[in-house]
Tab-separated table of C-alpha atoms in Angstrom:
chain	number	residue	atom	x	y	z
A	1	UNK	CA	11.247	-58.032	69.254
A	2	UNK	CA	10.019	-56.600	66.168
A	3	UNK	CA	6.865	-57.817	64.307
A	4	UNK	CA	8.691	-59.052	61.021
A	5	UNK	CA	7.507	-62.657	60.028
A	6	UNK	CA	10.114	-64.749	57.927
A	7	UNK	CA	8.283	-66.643	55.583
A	8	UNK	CA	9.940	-69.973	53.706
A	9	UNK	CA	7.894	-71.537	50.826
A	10	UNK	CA	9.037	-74.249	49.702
A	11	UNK	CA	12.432	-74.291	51.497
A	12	UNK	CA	13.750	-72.416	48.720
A	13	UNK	CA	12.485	-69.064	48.528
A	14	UNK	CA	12.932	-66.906	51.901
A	15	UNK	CA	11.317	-63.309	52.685
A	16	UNK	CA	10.139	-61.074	55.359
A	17	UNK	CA	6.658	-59.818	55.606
A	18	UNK	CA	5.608	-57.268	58.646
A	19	UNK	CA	2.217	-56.399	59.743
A	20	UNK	CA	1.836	-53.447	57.413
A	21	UNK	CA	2.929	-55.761	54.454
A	22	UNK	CA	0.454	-57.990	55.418
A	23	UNK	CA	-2.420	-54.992	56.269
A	24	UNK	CA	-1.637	-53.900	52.612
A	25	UNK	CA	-2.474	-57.370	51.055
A	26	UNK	CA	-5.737	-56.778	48.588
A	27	UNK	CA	-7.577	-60.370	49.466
A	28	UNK	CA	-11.009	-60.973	49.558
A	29	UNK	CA	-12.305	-63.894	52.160
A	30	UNK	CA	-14.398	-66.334	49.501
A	31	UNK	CA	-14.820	-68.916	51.978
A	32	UNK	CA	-13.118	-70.790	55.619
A	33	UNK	CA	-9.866	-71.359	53.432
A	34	UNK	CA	-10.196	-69.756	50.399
A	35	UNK	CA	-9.158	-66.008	49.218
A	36	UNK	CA	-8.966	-63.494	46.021
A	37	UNK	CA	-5.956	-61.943	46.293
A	38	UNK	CA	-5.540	-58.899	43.938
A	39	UNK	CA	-1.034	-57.823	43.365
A	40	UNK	CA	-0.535	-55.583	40.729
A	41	UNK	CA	-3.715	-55.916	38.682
A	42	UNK	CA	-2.885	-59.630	38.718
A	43	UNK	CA	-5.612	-62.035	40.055
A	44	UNK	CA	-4.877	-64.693	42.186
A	45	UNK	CA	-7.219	-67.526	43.441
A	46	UNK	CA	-5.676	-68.972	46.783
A	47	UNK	CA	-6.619	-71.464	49.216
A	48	UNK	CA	-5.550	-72.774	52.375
A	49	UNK	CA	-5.086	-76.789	51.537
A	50	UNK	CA	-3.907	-77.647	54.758
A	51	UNK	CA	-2.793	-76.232	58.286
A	52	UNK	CA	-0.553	-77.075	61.321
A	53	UNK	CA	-0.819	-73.575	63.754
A	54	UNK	CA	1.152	-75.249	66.269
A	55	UNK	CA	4.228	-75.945	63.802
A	56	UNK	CA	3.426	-72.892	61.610
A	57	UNK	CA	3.131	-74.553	58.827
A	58	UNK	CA	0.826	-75.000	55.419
A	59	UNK	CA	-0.064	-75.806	52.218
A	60	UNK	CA	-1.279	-72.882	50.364
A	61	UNK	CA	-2.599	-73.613	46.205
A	62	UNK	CA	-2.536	-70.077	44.273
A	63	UNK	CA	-4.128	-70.460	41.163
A	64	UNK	CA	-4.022	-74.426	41.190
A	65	UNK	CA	-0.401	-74.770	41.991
A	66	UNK	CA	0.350	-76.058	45.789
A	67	UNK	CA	2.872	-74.571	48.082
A	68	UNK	CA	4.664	-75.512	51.298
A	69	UNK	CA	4.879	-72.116	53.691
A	70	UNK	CA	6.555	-72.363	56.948
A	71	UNK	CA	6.061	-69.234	58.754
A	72	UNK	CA	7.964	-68.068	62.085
A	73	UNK	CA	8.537	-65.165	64.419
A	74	UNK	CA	10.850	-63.318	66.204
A	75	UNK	CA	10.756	-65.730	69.033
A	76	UNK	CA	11.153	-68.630	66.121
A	77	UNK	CA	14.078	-67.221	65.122
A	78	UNK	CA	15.663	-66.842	68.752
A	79	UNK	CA	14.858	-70.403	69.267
A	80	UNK	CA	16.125	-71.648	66.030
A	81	UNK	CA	19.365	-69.475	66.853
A	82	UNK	CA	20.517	-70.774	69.804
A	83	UNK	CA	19.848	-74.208	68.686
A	84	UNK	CA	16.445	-75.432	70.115
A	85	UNK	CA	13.705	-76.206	68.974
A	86	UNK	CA	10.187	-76.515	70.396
A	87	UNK	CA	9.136	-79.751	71.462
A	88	UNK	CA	6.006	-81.668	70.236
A	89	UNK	CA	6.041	-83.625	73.326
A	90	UNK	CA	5.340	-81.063	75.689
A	91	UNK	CA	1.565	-81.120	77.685
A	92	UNK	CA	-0.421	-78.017	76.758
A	93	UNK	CA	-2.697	-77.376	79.383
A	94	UNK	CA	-4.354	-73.400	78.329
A	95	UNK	CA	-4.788	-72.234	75.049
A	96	UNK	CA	-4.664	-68.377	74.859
A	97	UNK	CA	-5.270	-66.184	72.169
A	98	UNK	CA	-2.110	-65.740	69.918
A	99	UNK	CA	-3.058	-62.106	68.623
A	100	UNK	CA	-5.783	-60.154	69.517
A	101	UNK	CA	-8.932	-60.309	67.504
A	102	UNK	CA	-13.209	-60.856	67.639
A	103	UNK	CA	-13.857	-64.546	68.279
A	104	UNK	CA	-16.352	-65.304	65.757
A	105	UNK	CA	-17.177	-69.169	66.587
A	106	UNK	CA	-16.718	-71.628	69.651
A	107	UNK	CA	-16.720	-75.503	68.618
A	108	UNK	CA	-15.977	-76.773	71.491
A	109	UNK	CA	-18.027	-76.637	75.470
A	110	UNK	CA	-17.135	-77.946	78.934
A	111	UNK	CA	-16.321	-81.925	79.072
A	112	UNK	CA	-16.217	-82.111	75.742
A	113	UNK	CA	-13.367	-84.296	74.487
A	114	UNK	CA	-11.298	-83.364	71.435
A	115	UNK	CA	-8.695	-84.882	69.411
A	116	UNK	CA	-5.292	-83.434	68.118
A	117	UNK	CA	-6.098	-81.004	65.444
A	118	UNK	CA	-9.419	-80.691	66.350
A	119	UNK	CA	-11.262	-76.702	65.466
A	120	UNK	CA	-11.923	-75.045	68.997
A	121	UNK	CA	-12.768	-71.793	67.943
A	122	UNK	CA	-12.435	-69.538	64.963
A	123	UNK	CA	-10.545	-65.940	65.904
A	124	UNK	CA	-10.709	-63.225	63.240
A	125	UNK	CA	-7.836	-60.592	63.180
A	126	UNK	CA	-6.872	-58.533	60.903
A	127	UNK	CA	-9.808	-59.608	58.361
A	128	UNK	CA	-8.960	-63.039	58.150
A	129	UNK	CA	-10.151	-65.884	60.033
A	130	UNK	CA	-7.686	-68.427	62.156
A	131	UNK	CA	-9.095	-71.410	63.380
A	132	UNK	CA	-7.513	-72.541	66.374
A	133	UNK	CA	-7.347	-76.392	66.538
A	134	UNK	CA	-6.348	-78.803	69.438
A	135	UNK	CA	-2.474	-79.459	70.196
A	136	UNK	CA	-3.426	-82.558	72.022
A	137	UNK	CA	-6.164	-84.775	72.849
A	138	UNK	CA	-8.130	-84.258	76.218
A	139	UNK	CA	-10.980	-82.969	77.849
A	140	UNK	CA	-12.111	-79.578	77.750
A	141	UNK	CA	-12.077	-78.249	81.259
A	142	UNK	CA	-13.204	-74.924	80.570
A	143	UNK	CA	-14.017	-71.972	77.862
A	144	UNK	CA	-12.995	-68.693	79.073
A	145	UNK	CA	-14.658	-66.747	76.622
A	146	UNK	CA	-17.879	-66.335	74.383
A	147	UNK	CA	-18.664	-66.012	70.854
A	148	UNK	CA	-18.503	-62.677	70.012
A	149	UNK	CA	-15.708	-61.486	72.812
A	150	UNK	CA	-13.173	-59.247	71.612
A	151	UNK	CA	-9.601	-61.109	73.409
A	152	UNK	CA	-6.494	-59.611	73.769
A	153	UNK	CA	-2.644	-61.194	72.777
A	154	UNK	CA	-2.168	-63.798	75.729
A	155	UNK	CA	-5.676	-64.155	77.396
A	156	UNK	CA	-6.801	-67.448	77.958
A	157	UNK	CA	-9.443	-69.050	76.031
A	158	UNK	CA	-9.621	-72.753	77.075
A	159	UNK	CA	-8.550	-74.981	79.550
A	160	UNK	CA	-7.454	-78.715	79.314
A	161	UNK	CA	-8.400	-81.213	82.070
């Protein structure tokens, strides 16, 4: 599987961006959600309005106009192809790292309950900051990790009760 994203804003407009696409992207972080983004000596002013990891989904404003960006991945597109599609019912149990990066925050400690779409932990990679929220309400059984960590693709982070 190759590292090519498709990317859908809107549902009208469809591209492909890889990894070196998106390593050659002139932003600068501002803030949690909020970038400079510099394309052919244009200036852009883009923010992240809001965010669904799980779904891959979000609402991006450049320069005061909002867009809807659904993002997905090789295994997205398998999925998609043969007809399926992921579902929201399922009971997530571990959440591991989805790329590999430094984490720079931990919101969350043992016993702690959370709610859906609540932040756990903020993972940089590849100068920008993810926040990784809850899929599901529950009780934090453990945190794998520390602030600070460097974490590979796949290793495990936190564990539901």
């Amino acid at each position: 599987m190759g590292s090519t994203k498709k990317v859908k804003v809107n549902n009208q407009f469809e591209f492909d961006l890889t990894e070196k696409d998106i390593a050659n992207i002139d932003a600068v972080h501002i803030s949690d959600t909020q970038y400079h983004i510099l394309e052919d000596n244009i200036s852009y002013h883009t923010e992240i309005v809001t965010s669904d990891f799980d779904k891959k989904q979000y609402t991006i404003k450049v320069n005061n106009v909002n867009y809807h960006v659904d993002i997905a991945d090789a295994l997205d597109m398998q999925i998609a192809a043969m007809g399926f599609t992921i579902g929201s019912a399922k009971q997530v149990n571990a959440i591991k790292a989805p790329m590999p990066g430094l984490l720079l925050d931990i919101h969350v400690k043992e016993g702690q309950e959370v709610q859906e779409d609540d932040p756990l932990l903020i993972l940089e990679a590849m100068k920008m900051e993810n926040v990784i929220v809850s899929p599901r309400e529950g009780i934090i059984k453990s945190v794998a990790v520390s602030q600070g960590d460097a974490v590979d693709k796949g290793q495990l982070l936190i564990e539901f009760e």
